[in-house]
CSV table of C-alpha atoms in Angstrom, one decimal:
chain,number,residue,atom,x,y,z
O,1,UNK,CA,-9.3,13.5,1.0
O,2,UNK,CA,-11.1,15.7,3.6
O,3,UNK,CA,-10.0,18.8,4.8
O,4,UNK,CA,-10.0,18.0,8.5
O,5,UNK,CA,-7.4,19.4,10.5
O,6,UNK,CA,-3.7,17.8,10.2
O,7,UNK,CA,-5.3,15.2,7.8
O,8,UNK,CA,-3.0,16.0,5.1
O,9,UNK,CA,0.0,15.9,7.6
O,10,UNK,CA,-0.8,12.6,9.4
O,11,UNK,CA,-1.3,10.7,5.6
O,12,UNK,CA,2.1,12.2,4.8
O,13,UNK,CA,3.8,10.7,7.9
O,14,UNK,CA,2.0,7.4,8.3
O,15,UNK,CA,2.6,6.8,4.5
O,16,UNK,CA,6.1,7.9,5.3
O,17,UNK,CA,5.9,5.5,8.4
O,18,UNK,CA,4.5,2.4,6.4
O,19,UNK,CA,7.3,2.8,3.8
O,20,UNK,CA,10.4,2.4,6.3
O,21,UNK,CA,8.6,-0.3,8.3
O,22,UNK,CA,7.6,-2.4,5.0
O,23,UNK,CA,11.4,-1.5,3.9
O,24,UNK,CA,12.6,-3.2,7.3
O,25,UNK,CA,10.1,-6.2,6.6
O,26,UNK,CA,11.4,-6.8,3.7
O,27,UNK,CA,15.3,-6.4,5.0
O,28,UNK,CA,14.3,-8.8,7.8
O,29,UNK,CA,11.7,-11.2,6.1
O,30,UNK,CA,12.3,-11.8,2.5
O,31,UNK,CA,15.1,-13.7,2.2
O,32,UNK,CA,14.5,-15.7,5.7
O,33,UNK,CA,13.9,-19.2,3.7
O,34,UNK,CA,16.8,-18.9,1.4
O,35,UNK,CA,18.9,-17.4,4.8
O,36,UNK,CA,17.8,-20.6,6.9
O,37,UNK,CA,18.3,-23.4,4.4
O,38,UNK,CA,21.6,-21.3,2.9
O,39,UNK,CA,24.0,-20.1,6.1
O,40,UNK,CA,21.9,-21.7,9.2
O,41,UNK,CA,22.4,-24.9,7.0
O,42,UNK,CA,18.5,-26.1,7.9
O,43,UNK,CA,16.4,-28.5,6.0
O,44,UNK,CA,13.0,-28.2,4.7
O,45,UNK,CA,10.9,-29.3,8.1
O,46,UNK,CA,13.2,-27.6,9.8
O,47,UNK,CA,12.7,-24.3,8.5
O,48,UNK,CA,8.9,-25.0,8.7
O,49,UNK,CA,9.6,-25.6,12.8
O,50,UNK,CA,11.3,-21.6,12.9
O,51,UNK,CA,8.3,-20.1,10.9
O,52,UNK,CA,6.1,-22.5,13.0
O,53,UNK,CA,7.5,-20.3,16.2
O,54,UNK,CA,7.3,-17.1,14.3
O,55,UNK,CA,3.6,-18.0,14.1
O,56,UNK,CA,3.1,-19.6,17.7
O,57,UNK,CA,4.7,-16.1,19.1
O,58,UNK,CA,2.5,-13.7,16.7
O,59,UNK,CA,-0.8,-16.0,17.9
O,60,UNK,CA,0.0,-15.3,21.4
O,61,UNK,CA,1.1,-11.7,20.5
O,62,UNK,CA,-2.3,-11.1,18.7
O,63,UNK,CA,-4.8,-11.2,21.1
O,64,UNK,CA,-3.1,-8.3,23.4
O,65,UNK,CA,-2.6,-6.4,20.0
O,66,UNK,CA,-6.1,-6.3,19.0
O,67,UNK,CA,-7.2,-5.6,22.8
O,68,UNK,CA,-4.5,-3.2,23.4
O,69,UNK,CA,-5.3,-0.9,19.7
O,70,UNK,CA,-9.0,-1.2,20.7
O,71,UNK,CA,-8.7,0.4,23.9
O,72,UNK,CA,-5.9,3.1,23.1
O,73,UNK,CA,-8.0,3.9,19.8
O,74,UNK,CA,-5.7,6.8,18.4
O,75,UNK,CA,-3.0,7.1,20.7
O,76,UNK,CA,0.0,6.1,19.5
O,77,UNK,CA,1.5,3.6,22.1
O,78,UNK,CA,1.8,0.2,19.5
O,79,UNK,CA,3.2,2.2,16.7
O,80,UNK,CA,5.9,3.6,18.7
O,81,UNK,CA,6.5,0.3,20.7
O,82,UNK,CA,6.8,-1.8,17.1
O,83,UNK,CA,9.3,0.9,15.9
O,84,UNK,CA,11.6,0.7,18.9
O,85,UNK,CA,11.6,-3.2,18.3
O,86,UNK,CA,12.7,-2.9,14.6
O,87,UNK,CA,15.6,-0.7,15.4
O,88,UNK,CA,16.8,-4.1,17.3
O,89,UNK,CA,17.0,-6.4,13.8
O,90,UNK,CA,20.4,-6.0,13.3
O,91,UNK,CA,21.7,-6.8,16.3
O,92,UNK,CA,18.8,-9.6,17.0
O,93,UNK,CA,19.5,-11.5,13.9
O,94,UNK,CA,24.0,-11.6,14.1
O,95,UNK,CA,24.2,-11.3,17.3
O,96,UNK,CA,21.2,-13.7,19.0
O,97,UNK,CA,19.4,-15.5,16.6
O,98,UNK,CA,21.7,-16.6,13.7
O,99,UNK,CA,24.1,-18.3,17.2
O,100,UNK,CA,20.9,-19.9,18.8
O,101,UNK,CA,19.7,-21.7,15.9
O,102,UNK,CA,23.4,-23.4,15.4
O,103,UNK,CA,23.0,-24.1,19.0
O,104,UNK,CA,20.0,-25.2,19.8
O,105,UNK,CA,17.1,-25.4,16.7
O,106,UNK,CA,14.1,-25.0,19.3
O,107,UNK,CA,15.7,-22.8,21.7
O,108,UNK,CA,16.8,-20.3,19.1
O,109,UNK,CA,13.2,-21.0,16.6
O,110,UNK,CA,11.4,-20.1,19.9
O,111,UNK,CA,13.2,-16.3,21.2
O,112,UNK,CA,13.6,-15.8,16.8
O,113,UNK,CA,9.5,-16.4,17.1
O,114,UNK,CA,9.1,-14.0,20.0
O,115,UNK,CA,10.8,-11.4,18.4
O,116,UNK,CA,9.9,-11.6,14.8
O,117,UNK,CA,6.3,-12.8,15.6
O,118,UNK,CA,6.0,-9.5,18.2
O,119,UNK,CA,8.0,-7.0,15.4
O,120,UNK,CA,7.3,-8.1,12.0
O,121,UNK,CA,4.6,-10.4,11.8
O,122,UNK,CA,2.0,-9.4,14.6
O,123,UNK,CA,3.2,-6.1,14.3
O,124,UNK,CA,2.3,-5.7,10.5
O,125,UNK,CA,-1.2,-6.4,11.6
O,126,UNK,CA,-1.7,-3.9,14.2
O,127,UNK,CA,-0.1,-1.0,12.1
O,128,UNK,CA,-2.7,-1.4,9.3
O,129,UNK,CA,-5.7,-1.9,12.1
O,130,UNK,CA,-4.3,1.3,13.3
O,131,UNK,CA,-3.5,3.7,10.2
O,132,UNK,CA,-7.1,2.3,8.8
O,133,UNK,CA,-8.8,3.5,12.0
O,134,UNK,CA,-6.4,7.5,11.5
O,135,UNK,CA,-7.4,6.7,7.9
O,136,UNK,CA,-11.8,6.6,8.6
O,137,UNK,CA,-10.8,9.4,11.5
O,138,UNK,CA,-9.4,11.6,9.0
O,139,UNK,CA,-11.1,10.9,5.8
O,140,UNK,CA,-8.3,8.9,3.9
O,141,UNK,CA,-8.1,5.9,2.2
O,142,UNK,CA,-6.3,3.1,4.0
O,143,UNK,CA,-5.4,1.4,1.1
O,144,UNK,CA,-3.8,4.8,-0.1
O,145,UNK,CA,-1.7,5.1,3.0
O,146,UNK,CA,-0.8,1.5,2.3
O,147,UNK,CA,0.4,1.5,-1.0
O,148,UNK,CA,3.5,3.6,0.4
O,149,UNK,CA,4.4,0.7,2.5
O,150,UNK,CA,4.3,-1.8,-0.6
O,151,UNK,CA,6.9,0.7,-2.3
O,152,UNK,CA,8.8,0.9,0.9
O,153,UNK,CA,8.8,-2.9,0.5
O,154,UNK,CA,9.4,-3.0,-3.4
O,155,UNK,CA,12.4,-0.5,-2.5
O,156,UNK,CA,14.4,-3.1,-0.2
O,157,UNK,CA,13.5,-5.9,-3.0
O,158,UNK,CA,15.2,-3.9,-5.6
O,159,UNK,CA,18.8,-4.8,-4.0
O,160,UNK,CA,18.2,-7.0,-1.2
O,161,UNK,CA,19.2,-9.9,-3.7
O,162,UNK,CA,22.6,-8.8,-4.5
O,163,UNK,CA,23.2,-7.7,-1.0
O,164,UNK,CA,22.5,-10.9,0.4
O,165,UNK,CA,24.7,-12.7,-1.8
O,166,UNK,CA,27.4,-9.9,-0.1
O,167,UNK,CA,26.3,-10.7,3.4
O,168,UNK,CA,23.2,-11.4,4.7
O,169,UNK,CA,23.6,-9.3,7.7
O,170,UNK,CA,23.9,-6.0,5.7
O,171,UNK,CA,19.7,-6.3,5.1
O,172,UNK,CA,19.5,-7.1,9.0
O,173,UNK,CA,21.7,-3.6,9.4
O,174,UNK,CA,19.4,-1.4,7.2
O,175,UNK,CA,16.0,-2.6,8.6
O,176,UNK,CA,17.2,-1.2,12.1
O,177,UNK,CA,18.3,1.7,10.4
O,178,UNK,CA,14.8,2.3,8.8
O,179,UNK,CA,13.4,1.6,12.6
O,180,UNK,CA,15.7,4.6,13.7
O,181,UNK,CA,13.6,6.4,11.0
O,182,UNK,CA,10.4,5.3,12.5
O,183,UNK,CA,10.6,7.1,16.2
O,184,UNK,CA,10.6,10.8,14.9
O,185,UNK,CA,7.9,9.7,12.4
O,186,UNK,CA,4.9,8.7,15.0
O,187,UNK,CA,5.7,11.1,16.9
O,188,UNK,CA,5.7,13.7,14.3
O,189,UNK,CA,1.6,13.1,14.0
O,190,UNK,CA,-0.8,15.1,15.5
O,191,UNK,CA,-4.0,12.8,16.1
O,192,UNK,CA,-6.8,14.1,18.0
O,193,UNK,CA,-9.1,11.6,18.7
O,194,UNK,CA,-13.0,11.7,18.9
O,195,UNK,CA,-13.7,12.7,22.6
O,196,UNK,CA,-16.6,10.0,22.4
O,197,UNK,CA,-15.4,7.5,20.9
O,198,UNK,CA,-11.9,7.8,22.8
O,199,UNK,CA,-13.8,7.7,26.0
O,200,UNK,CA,-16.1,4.6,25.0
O,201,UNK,CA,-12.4,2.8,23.8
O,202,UNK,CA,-10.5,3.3,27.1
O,203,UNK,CA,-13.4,1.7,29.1
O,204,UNK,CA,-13.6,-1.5,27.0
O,205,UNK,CA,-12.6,-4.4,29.0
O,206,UNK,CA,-11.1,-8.1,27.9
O,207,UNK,CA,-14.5,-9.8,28.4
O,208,UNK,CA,-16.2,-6.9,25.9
O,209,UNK,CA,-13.5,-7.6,23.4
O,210,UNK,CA,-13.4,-11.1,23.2
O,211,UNK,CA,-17.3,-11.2,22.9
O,212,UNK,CA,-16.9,-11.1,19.1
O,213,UNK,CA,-15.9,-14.6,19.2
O,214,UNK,CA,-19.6,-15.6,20.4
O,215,UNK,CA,-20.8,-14.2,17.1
O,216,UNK,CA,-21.7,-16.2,14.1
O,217,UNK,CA,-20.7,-14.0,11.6
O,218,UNK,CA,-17.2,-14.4,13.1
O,219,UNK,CA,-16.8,-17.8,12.4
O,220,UNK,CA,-18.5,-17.5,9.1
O,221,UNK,CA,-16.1,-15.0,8.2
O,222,UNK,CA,-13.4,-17.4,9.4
O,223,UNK,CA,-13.7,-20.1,6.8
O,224,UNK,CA,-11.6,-18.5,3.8
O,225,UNK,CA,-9.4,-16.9,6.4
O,226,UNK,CA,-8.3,-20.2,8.5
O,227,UNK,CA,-9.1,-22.1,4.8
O,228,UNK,CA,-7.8,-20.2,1.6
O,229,UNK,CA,-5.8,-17.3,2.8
O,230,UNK,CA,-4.1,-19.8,5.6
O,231,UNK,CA,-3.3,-22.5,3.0
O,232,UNK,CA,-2.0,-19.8,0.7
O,233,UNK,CA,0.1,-17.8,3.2
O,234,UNK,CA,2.1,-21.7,4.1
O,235,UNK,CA,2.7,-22.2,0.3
O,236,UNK,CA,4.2,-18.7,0.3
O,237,UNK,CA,7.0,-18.9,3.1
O,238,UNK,CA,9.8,-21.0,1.3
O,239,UNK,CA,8.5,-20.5,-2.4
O,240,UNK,CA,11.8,-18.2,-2.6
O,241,UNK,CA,13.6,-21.4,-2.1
O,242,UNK,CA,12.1,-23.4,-4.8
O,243,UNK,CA,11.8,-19.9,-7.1
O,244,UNK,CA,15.9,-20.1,-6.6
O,245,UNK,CA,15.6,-23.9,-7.9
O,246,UNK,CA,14.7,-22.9,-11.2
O,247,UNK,CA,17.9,-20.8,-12.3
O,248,UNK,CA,21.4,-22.8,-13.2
O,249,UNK,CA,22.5,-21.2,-9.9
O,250,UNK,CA,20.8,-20.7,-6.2
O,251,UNK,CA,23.0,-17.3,-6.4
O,252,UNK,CA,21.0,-16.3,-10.0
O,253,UNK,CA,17.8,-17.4,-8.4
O,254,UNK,CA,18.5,-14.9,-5.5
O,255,UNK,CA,19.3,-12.2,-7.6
O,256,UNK,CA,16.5,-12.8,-9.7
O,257,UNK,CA,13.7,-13.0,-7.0
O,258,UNK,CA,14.6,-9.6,-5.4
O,259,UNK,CA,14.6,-7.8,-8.7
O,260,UNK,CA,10.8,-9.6,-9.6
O,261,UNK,CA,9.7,-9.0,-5.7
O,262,UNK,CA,10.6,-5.7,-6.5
O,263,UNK,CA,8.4,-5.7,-10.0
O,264,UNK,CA,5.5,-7.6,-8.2
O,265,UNK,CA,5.1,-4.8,-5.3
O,266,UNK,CA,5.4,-1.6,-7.8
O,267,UNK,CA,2.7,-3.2,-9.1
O,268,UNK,CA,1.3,-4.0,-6.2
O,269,UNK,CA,1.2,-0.9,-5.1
O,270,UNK,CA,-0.6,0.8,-8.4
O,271,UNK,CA,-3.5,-1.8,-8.0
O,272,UNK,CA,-3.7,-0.4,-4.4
O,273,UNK,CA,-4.7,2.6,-5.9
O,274,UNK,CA,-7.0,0.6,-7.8
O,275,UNK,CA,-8.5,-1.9,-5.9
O,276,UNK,CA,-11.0,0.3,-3.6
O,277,UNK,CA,-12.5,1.3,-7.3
O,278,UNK,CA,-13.1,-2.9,-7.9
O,279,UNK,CA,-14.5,-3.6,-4.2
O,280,UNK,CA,-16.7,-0.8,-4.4
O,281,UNK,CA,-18.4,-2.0,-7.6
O,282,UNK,CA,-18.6,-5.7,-6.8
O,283,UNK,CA,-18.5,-5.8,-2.9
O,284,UNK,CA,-16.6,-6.8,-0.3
O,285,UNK,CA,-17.7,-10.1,-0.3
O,286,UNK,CA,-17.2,-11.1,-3.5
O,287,UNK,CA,-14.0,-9.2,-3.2
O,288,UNK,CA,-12.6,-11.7,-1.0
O,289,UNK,CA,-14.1,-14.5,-3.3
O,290,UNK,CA,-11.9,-13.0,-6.1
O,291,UNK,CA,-8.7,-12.6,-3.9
O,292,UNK,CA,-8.7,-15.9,-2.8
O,293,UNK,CA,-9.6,-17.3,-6.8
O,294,UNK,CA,-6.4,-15.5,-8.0
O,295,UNK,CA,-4.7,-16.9,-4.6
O,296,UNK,CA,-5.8,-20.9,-5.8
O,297,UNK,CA,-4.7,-19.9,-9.3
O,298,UNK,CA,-1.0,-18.8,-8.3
O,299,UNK,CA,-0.3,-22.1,-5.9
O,300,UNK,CA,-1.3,-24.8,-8.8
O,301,UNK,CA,0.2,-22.3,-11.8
O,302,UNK,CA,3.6,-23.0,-9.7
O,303,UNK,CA,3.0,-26.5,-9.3
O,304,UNK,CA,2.8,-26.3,-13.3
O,305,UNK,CA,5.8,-23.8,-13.7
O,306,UNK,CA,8.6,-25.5,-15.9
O,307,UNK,CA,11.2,-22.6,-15.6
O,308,UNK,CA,11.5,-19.3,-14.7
O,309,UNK,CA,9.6,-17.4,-17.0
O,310,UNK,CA,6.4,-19.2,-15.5
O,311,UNK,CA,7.1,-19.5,-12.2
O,312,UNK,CA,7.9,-15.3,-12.5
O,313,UNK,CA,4.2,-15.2,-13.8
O,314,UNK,CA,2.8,-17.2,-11.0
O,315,UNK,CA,4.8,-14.7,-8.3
O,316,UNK,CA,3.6,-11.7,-10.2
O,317,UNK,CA,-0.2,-12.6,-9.4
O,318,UNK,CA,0.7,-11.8,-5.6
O,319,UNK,CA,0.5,-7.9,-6.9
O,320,UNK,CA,-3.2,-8.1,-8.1
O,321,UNK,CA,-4.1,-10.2,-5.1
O,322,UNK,CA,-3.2,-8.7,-2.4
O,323,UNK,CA,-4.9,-5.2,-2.8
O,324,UNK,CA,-7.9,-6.4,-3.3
O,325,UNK,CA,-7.7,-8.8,-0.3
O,326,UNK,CA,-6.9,-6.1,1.7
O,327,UNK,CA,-9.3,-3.3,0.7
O,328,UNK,CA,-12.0,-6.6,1.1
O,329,UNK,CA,-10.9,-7.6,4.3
O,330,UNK,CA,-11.2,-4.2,6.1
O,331,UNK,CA,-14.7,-3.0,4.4
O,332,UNK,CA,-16.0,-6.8,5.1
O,333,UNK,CA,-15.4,-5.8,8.8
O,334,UNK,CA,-16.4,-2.2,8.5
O,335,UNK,CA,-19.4,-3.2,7.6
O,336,UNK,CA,-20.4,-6.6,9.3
O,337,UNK,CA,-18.3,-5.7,13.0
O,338,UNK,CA,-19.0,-2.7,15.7
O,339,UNK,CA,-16.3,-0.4,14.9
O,340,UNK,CA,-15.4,-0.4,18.5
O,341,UNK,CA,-13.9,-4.1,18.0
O,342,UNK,CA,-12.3,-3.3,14.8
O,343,UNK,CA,-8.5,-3.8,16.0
O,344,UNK,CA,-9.9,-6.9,17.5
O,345,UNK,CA,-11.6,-8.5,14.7
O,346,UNK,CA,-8.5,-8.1,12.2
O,347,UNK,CA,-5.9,-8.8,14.8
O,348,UNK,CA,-7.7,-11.6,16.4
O,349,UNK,CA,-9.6,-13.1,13.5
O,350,UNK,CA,-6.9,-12.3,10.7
O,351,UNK,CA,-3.8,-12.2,12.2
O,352,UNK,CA,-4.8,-14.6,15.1
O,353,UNK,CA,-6.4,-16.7,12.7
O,354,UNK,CA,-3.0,-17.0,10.0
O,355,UNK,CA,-0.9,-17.7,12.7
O,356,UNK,CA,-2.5,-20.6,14.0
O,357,UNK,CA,-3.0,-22.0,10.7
O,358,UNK,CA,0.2,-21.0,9.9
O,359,UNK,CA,2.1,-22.9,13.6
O,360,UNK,CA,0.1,-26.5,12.9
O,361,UNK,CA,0.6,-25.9,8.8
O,362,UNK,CA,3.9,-25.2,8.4
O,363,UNK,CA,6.0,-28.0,10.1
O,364,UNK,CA,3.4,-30.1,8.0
O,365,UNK,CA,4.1,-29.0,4.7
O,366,UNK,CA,7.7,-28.3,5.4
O,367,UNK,CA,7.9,-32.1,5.5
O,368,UNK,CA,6.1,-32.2,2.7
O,369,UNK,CA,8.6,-30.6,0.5
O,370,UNK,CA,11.3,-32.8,1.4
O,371,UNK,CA,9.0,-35.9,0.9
O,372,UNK,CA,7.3,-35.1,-1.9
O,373,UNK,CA,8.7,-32.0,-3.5
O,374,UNK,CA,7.5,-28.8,-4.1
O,375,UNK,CA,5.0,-29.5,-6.9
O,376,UNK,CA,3.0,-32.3,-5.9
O,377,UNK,CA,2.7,-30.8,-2.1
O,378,UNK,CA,1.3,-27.6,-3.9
O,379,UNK,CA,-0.9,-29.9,-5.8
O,380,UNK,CA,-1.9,-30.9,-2.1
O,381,UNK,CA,-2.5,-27.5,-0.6
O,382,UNK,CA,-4.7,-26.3,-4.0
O,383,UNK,CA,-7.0,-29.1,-3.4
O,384,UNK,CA,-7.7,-28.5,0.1
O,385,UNK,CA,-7.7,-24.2,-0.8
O,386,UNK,CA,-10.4,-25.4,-3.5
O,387,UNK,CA,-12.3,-26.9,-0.7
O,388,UNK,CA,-12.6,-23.8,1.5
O,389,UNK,CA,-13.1,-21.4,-1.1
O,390,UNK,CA,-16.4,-23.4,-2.5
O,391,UNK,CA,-17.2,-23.6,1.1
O,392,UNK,CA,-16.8,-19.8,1.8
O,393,UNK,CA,-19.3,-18.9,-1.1
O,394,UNK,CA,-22.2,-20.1,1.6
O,395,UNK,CA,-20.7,-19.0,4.8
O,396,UNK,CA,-19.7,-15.3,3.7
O,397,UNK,CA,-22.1,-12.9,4.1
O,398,UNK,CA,-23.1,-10.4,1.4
O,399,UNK,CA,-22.2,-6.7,1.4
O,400,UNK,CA,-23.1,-3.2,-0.1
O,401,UNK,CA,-21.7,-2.1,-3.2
C-alpha cells in the first residue's frame, strides 16, 4: 500500500464500512427465501415474483447509480445515502413489508423491490464501484478492502440461523443497527480527489455515459454476465430453501446453513487475499472463464447432492468463486473501459445486466421448482450456463497478465 496521504486511514474505514454494510446484507438478505416460503407462507413462483421486483427495482436503480458515482467521482454522496437507507431495515421489513405481502403479493413485492433493490442489491454495486475507484486513488487493493465486508457478512452468518429460528425480525433489527454504524464511518474519510479528474467527472453528462453501450466490447463482455453469472445468481436465490430440505428438520437445515455460510465466507474472504495473485498470473480474461467453470460446476454438483454433506461441498465452492470473479470483473474493465465510465460500466453492465436477467429469470425458474423440483430445474439452468460459457470463450477479449 502507498504512502499517500490518509491512504492508510480511508482503507481502515471503508474496510470498516464494507464490514457493517455486508453484516446488514446478510441480516436482511440471507434468510429472505426461507423467511418468504416460512412466515409470509409463499410458494415457490411466488417467491420468484418478490425477488423478480427486487431485481425490476435494482435495474431501474442502476442506471442513476452508475451515472450518479461517475459524475461525483470521490465524493461521498451514494455511500452516505445507502447507509441512511439500511438504518430503515428493521422498521421496513415488520412494520411495511412483512403486512404488504399478506395483503397484497404485488403491492407489497413491488415497494419490498424498491427498497431492497435501492439498499441492498443496487446499492452493493455502487459501494464496490466506489471503494475500487478510493482504492486505484489511494494505492489499495479493492479486493483487500473487500475481504472485510465478506467477514462482516460471514459475522452475521455465524448466528443469523439460530436467531431466525428466535424471530426473524431480530436480524431485521441488527442490520439497521449496523446502518447507524455506517453514518460516522463515511464521514470519518478524508478523500481528496484528483483536481483533474474530479473536474472532467462533474462535467460528464447522461448522453456521455450511456455511450458505452454503443461499444462492442460492451456487449461482448455482456455474454458470460447476462449468460453464466445471470443463470447462476437465479439458481442461488432459494437454494437456502432446498439446502434446508436436506436435514430431518427445516429448523436443522436453518441452523446448519448459517453456520456453513459462515465457513464459506471466512474462506471467502482469505481467497480474497488470494485471488488478485491468480488473475494477475493468468489474466483477467481467463479469470472470468475460471469463475464462471467453478460457477457451472456448483449448480449441477447440487443437482447431484444426495444429502448434506454434498450439498455443503457444492455451497462451499461459492468461497473460491467469488474472489476471483470479482478481482476479474473490475481489472477486465480497468483495462478494456475509459476509467471515466468505470461506475457505469459495472453498475450498468453488471449490476444492470443481473437484474434484468434476474426480473425475466426468476418468476421462470421459481415455477420450475415447484414443477419440476429443484434437481432437474438445476439440470436445466447448467445446460443453458454451459452454453454461454462456451460462447464467452470467443466473445471475451484477452487481457495482460
Amino acid at each position: 500500500m502507498e504512502t499517500m496521504p490518509g491512504a492508510r486511514r480511508n482503507y481502515i474505514l471503508l474496510s470498516a464500512f464494507l464490514f457493517l454494510f455486508f453484516f446488514a446484507q446478510a441480516g436482511a438478505m440471507s434468510f429472505l427465501a426461507i423467511w418468504l416460503k416460512g412466515p409470509m407462507g409463499l410458494d415457490g413462483a411466488q417467491a420468484g415474483t418478490v425477488f423478480s421486483a427486487n431485481f425490476i427495482a435494482a435495474m431501474l436503480c442502476q442506471p442513476l447509480y452508475g451515472y450518479i458515482s461517475d459524475r461525483a467521482g470521490l465524493k461521498r454522496h451514494v455511500p452516505l445515502f445507502i447507509a441512511l437507507m439500511v438504518t430503515l431495515c428493521g422498521i421496513f421489513f415488520t412494520g411495511l413489508y412483512a403486512p404488504l405481502l399478506k395483503a397484497n403479493l404485488i403491492l407489497g413485492a413491488a415497494i419490498g423491490g424498491l427498497y431492497l433493490g435501492l439498499t441492498f442489491v443496487a446499492g452493493s454495486f455502487a459501494l464496490e464501484s466506489f471503494v475500487d475507484r478510493v482504492g486505484r486513488r489511494y494505492g489499495f487493493e479493492y479486493s483487500r478492502a473487500r475481504l472485510w465486508g465478506s467477514l462482516g457478512y460471514a459475522s452475521a452468518a455465524v448466528f443469523s440461523g439460530r436467531l431466525y429460528n428466535i424471530d426473524p425480525s431480530i436480524n431485521f433489527y441488527l442490520a439497521s443497527a449496523a446502518g447507524v454504524l455506517l453514518i460516522p464511518l463515511i464521514l470519518a474519510t478524508r478523500i481528496v480527489p484528483d483536481p483533474t479528474e474530479q473536474s472532467h467527472a462533474q462535467t460528464l453528462t447522461p448522453r456521455e455515459s450511456m455511450a458505452v453501450l454503443k461499444q462492442p466490447q460492451f456487449w461482448r463482455f455482456m455474454v458470460l454476465i447476462l449468460g453464466v453469472t445471470n443463470l447462476y445468481l437465479v439458481y442461488d436465490q432459494q437454494f437456502p430453501a432446498y439446502f434446508a430440505s436436506m436435514f430431518p428438520t427445516a429448523a436443522q437445515g436453518n441452523v446448519m446453513f448459517g453456520y456453513l455460510n459462515s465457513a464459506q465466507i471466512f474462506v471467502e474472504a482469505g481467497m480474497l487475499l488470494i485471488a488478485p495473485l491468480i488473475v494477475m498470473r493468468i489474466g483477467a480474461k481467463n479469470g472470468l472463464m475460471l469463475a464462471a467453470a467453478i460457477m457451472i460446476v456448483r449448480i449441477g454438483g447440487s443437482a447431484v447432492a444426495t444429502g448434506p454433506l454434498t450439498i455443503s461441498a457444492c455451497k462451499m465452492l461459492h468461497s473460491l468463486e467469488l474472489p476471483i470473479l470479482a478481482v476479474s470483473i473490475f481489472r477486465y474493465i480497468a483495462y478494456h473501459f475509459d476509467s471515466r465510465f468505470a461506475s457505469t460500466v459495472y453498475l450498468v453492465g453488471v449490476s444492470f445486466g443481473h437484474s434484468l436477467g434476474l426480473a425475466i429469470l426468476s418468476p421462470i425458474v421459481g415455477h420450475g421448482y415447484d414443477l419440476f423440483g429443484f434437481p432437474a430445474t438445476y439440470l436445466m439452468i447448467v445446460a443453458g450456463a454451459l452454453l454461454f460459457w462456451i460462447a464467452s470463450c470467443f466473445t471475451l477479449e484477452g487481457t495482460a497478465r
